[in-house]
Amino acid sequence: MFSLQKLLGKDDKFFTLMEGSAEEARASIISLIDMMKSDEDKRTLAGFIESRRKDKRLTQELNEHLCKTFVTPLEREDIEALSNALYKIPKTAEKFAERLLLAPEHARGMRLKKQLAMLEKAADILVLMVKELRKGVNIEKVKGQNDQLQDIEGQADELILESLRELYNGDHAGLHVIIQKDLFELLEKVFDRCRDVGNIVFYIVLKHS
């Protein structure tokens, strides 16, 4: 196992910032799950806004540290790619929440229990993968985690496709179909963002194995 942290000596700030960003990505997903489970009159964007603001600060701090640091634990483009991929998760989750709040009556009846459970699992795996970079490059472990993410994303695609099929073939008003389709596609994007992070982490591990 090759330790990336040795390249930085005592400077582990990059790992700390990336892990913090991953935690905020998970927090935004938990906010999404909690929103879907809560009563319509109790739904709020507060959790999403807070996660996105925290992640934005972490991303800015990481970029500033990147500019000031000569020796980095990973290639600069890999740090930037991972940071950008992580930032897209809270942004996309918040966009889903915004659309949901605009027309909650059209989201009633959406069966998302399986998707939400899978999304929570994906968020947990995502955090573990990012934290593996600090511990060292364990390619077998990271590959297994990434395979789980890819499998979750694939299953989520199938579930969302089935939901769209039911939506298109049901007796629904046009606006109802449009709004639910939009929500399904945004939810799919959240899964895609998690998959993207997994792919980037695995790519980094491959480069250093």
GROMACS .gro file of N, CA and C in nm, residues 87-174:
model
  264
   87TYR      N    1  -1.875   1.921  -0.521
   87TYR     CA    2  -1.956   2.043  -0.508
   87TYR      C    3  -2.089   2.032  -0.583
   88LYS      N    4  -2.091   1.953  -0.689
   88LYS     CA    5  -2.213   1.940  -0.770
   88LYS      C    6  -2.324   1.864  -0.697
   89ILE      N    7  -2.288   1.785  -0.597
   89ILE     CA    8  -2.390   1.705  -0.528
   89ILE      C    9  -2.484   1.792  -0.445
   90PRO      N   10  -2.434   1.878  -0.355
   90PRO     CA   11  -2.527   1.966  -0.283
   90PRO      C   12  -2.606   2.058  -0.375
   91LYS      N   13  -2.543   2.103  -0.482
   91LYS     CA   14  -2.609   2.192  -0.577
   91LYS      C   15  -2.727   2.123  -0.643
   92THR      N   16  -2.707   1.997  -0.685
   92THR     CA   17  -2.813   1.922  -0.752
   92THR      C   18  -2.923   1.882  -0.654
   93ALA      N   19  -2.883   1.843  -0.533
   93ALA     CA   20  -2.983   1.806  -0.432
   93ALA      C   21  -3.071   1.926  -0.397
   94GLU      N   22  -3.011   2.043  -0.387
   94GLU     CA   23  -3.089   2.164  -0.357
   94GLU      C   24  -3.185   2.198  -0.471
   95LYS      N   25  -3.141   2.175  -0.594
   95LYS     CA   26  -3.227   2.202  -0.708
   95LYS      C   27  -3.350   2.111  -0.706
   96PHE      N   28  -3.331   1.984  -0.668
   96PHE     CA   29  -3.443   1.892  -0.653
   96PHE      C   30  -3.541   1.946  -0.549
   97ALA      N   31  -3.487   1.989  -0.435
   97ALA     CA   32  -3.572   2.040  -0.327
   97ALA      C   33  -3.649   2.164  -0.369
   98GLU      N   34  -3.585   2.252  -0.444
   98GLU     CA   35  -3.651   2.374  -0.491
   98GLU      C   36  -3.772   2.339  -0.579
   99ARG      N   37  -3.751   2.245  -0.670
   99ARG     CA   38  -3.862   2.206  -0.760
   99ARG      C   39  -3.974   2.140  -0.680
  100LEU      N   40  -3.937   2.061  -0.581
  100LEU     CA   41  -4.038   1.994  -0.499
  100LEU      C   42  -4.124   2.094  -0.425
  101LEU      N   43  -4.062   2.200  -0.373
  101LEU     CA   44  -4.136   2.301  -0.298
  101LEU      C   45  -4.226   2.387  -0.388
  102LEU      N   46  -4.191   2.396  -0.515
  102LEU     CA   47  -4.272   2.477  -0.607
  102LEU      C   48  -4.409   2.417  -0.633
  103ALA      N   49  -4.415   2.283  -0.638
  103ALA     CA   50  -4.542   2.218  -0.669
  103ALA      C   51  -4.554   2.086  -0.594
  104PRO      N   52  -4.565   2.091  -0.461
  104PRO     CA   53  -4.568   1.968  -0.381
  104PRO      C   54  -4.686   1.876  -0.414
  105GLU      N   55  -4.797   1.938  -0.458
  105GLU     CA   56  -4.914   1.855  -0.489
  105GLU      C   57  -4.890   1.759  -0.604
  106HIS      N   58  -4.799   1.796  -0.693
  106HIS     CA   59  -4.770   1.709  -0.807
  106HIS      C   60  -4.668   1.600  -0.773
  107ALA      N   61  -4.605   1.610  -0.657
  107ALA     CA   62  -4.509   1.507  -0.615
  107ALA      C   63  -4.575   1.399  -0.531
  108ARG      N   64  -4.699   1.423  -0.494
  108ARG     CA   65  -4.769   1.322  -0.412
  108ARG      C   66  -4.784   1.193  -0.491
  109GLY      N   67  -4.762   1.085  -0.422
  109GLY     CA   68  -4.776   0.955  -0.488
  109GLY      C   69  -4.649   0.904  -0.552
  110MET      N   70  -4.543   0.984  -0.552
  110MET     CA   71  -4.415   0.937  -0.607
  110MET      C   72  -4.357   0.832  -0.513
  111ARG      N   73  -4.334   0.714  -0.565
  111ARG     CA   74  -4.281   0.604  -0.481
  111ARG      C   75  -4.129   0.605  -0.491
  112LEU      N   76  -4.066   0.659  -0.390
  112LEU     CA   77  -3.920   0.676  -0.393
  112LEU      C   78  -3.849   0.609  -0.276
  113LYS      N   79  -3.918   0.523  -0.204
  113LYS     CA   80  -3.859   0.461  -0.085
  113LYS      C   81  -3.730   0.387  -0.118
  114LYS      N   82  -3.733   0.306  -0.224
  114LYS     CA   83  -3.614   0.229  -0.262
  114LYS      C   84  -3.502   0.321  -0.308
  115GLN      N   85  -3.537   0.419  -0.389
  115GLN     CA   86  -3.434   0.511  -0.440
  115GLN      C   87  -3.367   0.588  -0.327
  116LEU      N   88  -3.446   0.632  -0.229
  116LEU     CA   89  -3.390   0.709  -0.118
  116LEU      C   90  -3.297   0.625  -0.032
  117ALA      N   91  -3.334   0.500  -0.010
  117ALA     CA   92  -3.248   0.410   0.067
  117ALA      C   93  -3.117   0.386  -0.007
  118MET      N   94  -3.125   0.371  -0.138
  118MET     CA   95  -3.005   0.351  -0.219
  118MET      C   96  -2.919   0.477  -0.221
  119LEU      N   97  -2.983   0.592  -0.223
  119LEU     CA   98  -2.910   0.719  -0.226
  119LEU      C   99  -2.834   0.740  -0.095
  120GLU      N  100  -2.896   0.705   0.016
  120GLU     CA  101  -2.827   0.717   0.145
  120GLU      C  102  -2.705   0.625   0.150
  121LYS      N  103  -2.719   0.505   0.098
  121LYS     CA  104  -2.606   0.412   0.094
  121LYS      C  105  -2.495   0.466   0.004
  122ALA      N  106  -2.533   0.524  -0.109
  122ALA     CA  107  -2.434   0.581  -0.200
  122ALA      C  108  -2.357   0.694  -0.132
  123ALA      N  109  -2.427   0.776  -0.054
  123ALA     CA  110  -2.362   0.888   0.016
  123ALA      C  111  -2.261   0.837   0.118
  124ASP      N  112  -2.297   0.731   0.189
  124ASP     CA  113  -2.205   0.673   0.288
  124ASP      C  114  -2.079   0.618   0.220
  125ILE      N  115  -2.097   0.548   0.109
  125ILE     CA  116  -1.984   0.492   0.036
  125ILE      C  117  -1.895   0.602  -0.017
  126LEU      N  118  -1.956   0.707  -0.067
  126LEU     CA  119  -1.881   0.822  -0.121
  126LEU      C  120  -1.786   0.880  -0.016
  127VAL      N  121  -1.836   0.899   0.106
  127VAL     CA  122  -1.753   0.954   0.213
  127VAL      C  123  -1.638   0.859   0.246
  128LEU      N  124  -1.667   0.730   0.254
  128LEU     CA  125  -1.564   0.631   0.284
  128LEU      C  126  -1.454   0.632   0.178
  129MET      N  127  -1.493   0.645   0.051
  129MET     CA  128  -1.395   0.645  -0.057
  129MET      C  129  -1.302   0.765  -0.049
  130VAL      N  130  -1.358   0.881  -0.022
  130VAL     CA  131  -1.274   1.001  -0.011
  130VAL      C  132  -1.179   0.989   0.108
  131LYS      N  133  -1.226   0.932   0.218
  131LYS     CA  134  -1.142   0.916   0.336
  131LYS      C  135  -1.030   0.814   0.313
  132GLU      N  136  -1.050   0.723   0.221
  132GLU     CA  137  -0.946   0.624   0.191
  132GLU      C  138  -0.820   0.690   0.135
  133LEU      N  139  -0.835   0.805   0.073
  133LEU     CA  140  -0.719   0.874   0.015
  133LEU      C  141  -0.620   0.916   0.123
  134ARG      N  142  -0.669   0.950   0.241
  134ARG     CA  143  -0.580   0.988   0.351
  134ARG      C  144  -0.507   0.865   0.406
  135LYS      N  145  -0.579   0.754   0.415
  135LYS     CA  146  -0.522   0.633   0.474
  135LYS      C  147  -0.413   0.571   0.388
  136GLY      N  148  -0.429   0.582   0.257
  136GLY     CA  149  -0.335   0.519   0.166
  136GLY      C  150  -0.411   0.459   0.049
  137VAL      N  151  -0.338   0.416  -0.051
  137VAL     CA  152  -0.400   0.365  -0.171
  137VAL      C  153  -0.420   0.214  -0.160
  138ASN      N  154  -0.539   0.175  -0.119
  138ASN     CA  155  -0.577   0.034  -0.112
  138ASN      C  156  -0.668   0.007  -0.231
  139ILE      N  157  -0.607  -0.037  -0.341
  139ILE     CA  158  -0.682  -0.045  -0.467
  139ILE      C  159  -0.797  -0.144  -0.462
  140GLU      N  160  -0.779  -0.256  -0.393
  140GLU     CA  161  -0.885  -0.356  -0.387
  140GLU      C  162  -1.006  -0.303  -0.309
  141LYS      N  163  -0.977  -0.234  -0.199
  141LYS     CA  164  -1.086  -0.181  -0.118
  141LYS      C  165  -1.161  -0.072  -0.193
  142VAL      N  166  -1.087   0.020  -0.255
  142VAL     CA  167  -1.150   0.130  -0.328
  142VAL      C  168  -1.226   0.077  -0.450
  143LYS      N  169  -1.170  -0.023  -0.516
  143LYS     CA  170  -1.240  -0.083  -0.631
  143LYS      C  171  -1.373  -0.143  -0.587
  144GLY      N  172  -1.372  -0.212  -0.473
  144GLY     CA  173  -1.496  -0.270  -0.423
  144GLY      C  174  -1.599  -0.165  -0.390
  145GLN      N  175  -1.555  -0.055  -0.330
  145GLN     CA  176  -1.647   0.055  -0.298
  145GLN      C  177  -1.701   0.119  -0.424
  146ASN      N  178  -1.613   0.138  -0.522
  146ASN     CA  179  -1.657   0.199  -0.647
  146ASN      C  180  -1.755   0.108  -0.721
  147ASP      N  181  -1.730  -0.022  -0.717
  147ASP     CA  182  -1.822  -0.117  -0.780
  147ASP      C  183  -1.961  -0.108  -0.716
  148GLN      N  184  -1.964  -0.089  -0.585
  148GLN     CA  185  -2.093  -0.074  -0.516
  148GLN      C  186  -2.165   0.052  -0.564
  149LEU      N  187  -2.090   0.161  -0.579
  149LEU     CA  188  -2.150   0.285  -0.627
  149LEU      C  189  -2.206   0.269  -0.768
  150GLN      N  190  -2.129   0.203  -0.854
  150GLN     CA  191  -2.173   0.183  -0.991
  150GLN      C  192  -2.300   0.096  -0.995
  151ASP      N  193  -2.304  -0.004  -0.908
  151ASP     CA  194  -2.419  -0.092  -0.902
  151ASP      C  195  -2.543  -0.017  -0.854
  152ILE      N  196  -2.525   0.068  -0.752
  152ILE     CA  197  -2.636   0.147  -0.700
  152ILE      C  198  -2.688   0.241  -0.807
  153GLU      N  199  -2.598   0.306  -0.879
  153GLU     CA  200  -2.639   0.399  -0.984
  153GLU      C  201  -2.715   0.327  -1.095
  154GLY      N  202  -2.669   0.206  -1.129
  154GLY     CA  203  -2.737   0.128  -1.232
  154GLY      C  204  -2.877   0.086  -1.188
  155GLN      N  205  -2.889   0.040  -1.065
  155GLN     CA  206  -3.020   0.001  -1.012
  155GLN      C  207  -3.114   0.121  -1.004
  156ALA      N  208  -3.059   0.235  -0.964
  156ALA     CA  209  -3.141   0.357  -0.955
  156ALA      C  210  -3.193   0.397  -1.092
  157ASP      N  211  -3.110   0.385  -1.194
  157ASP     CA  212  -3.153   0.415  -1.331
  157ASP      C  213  -3.271   0.328  -1.372
  158GLU      N  214  -3.262   0.200  -1.338
  158GLU     CA  215  -3.370   0.107  -1.374
  158GLU      C  216  -3.500   0.143  -1.302
  159LEU      N  217  -3.489   0.177  -1.173
  159LEU     CA  218  -3.609   0.213  -1.096
  159LEU      C  219  -3.672   0.341  -1.150
  160ILE      N  220  -3.589   0.439  -1.182
  160ILE     CA  221  -3.641   0.565  -1.233
  160ILE      C  222  -3.703   0.546  -1.371
  161LEU      N  223  -3.642   0.462  -1.453
  161LEU     CA  224  -3.699   0.432  -1.585
  161LEU      C  225  -3.835   0.367  -1.570
  162GLU      N  226  -3.848   0.275  -1.475
  162GLU     CA  227  -3.977   0.209  -1.452
  162GLU      C  228  -4.080   0.310  -1.402
  163SER      N  229  -4.038   0.401  -1.318
  163SER     CA  230  -4.130   0.504  -1.268
  163SER      C  231  -4.176   0.595  -1.381
  164LEU      N  232  -4.085   0.629  -1.472
  164LEU     CA  233  -4.122   0.711  -1.587
  164LEU      C  234  -4.217   0.637  -1.679
  165ARG      N  235  -4.194   0.509  -1.694
  165ARG     CA  236  -4.284   0.429  -1.779
  165ARG      C  237  -4.425   0.431  -1.723
  166GLU      N  238  -4.438   0.415  -1.592
  166GLU     CA  239  -4.570   0.419  -1.528
  166GLU      C  240  -4.632   0.557  -1.541
  167LEU      N  241  -4.548   0.659  -1.529
  167LEU     CA  242  -4.598   0.796  -1.539
  167LEU      C  243  -4.651   0.826  -1.679
  168TYR      N  244  -4.576   0.786  -1.781
  168TYR     CA  245  -4.614   0.814  -1.919
  168TYR      C  246  -4.740   0.737  -1.961
  169ASN      N  247  -4.758   0.620  -1.902
  169ASN     CA  248  -4.870   0.536  -1.942
  169ASN      C  249  -4.992   0.549  -1.851
  170GLY      N  250  -4.981   0.636  -1.751
  170GLY     CA  251  -5.095   0.655  -1.661
  170GLY      C  252  -5.187   0.766  -1.711
  171ASP      N  253  -5.297   0.779  -1.644
  171ASP     CA  254  -5.396   0.881  -1.680
  171ASP      C  255  -5.369   1.006  -1.597
  172HIS      N  256  -5.270   1.084  -1.640
  172HIS     CA  257  -5.228   1.202  -1.564
  172HIS      C  258  -5.238   1.328  -1.650
  173ALA      N  259  -5.259   1.440  -1.584
  173ALA     CA  260  -5.260   1.568  -1.654
  173ALA      C  261  -5.119   1.600  -1.702
  174GLY      N  262  -5.112   1.678  -1.810
  174GLY     CA  263  -4.982   1.709  -1.870
  174GLY      C  264  -4.884   1.774  -1.774
   0.00000   0.00000   0.00000
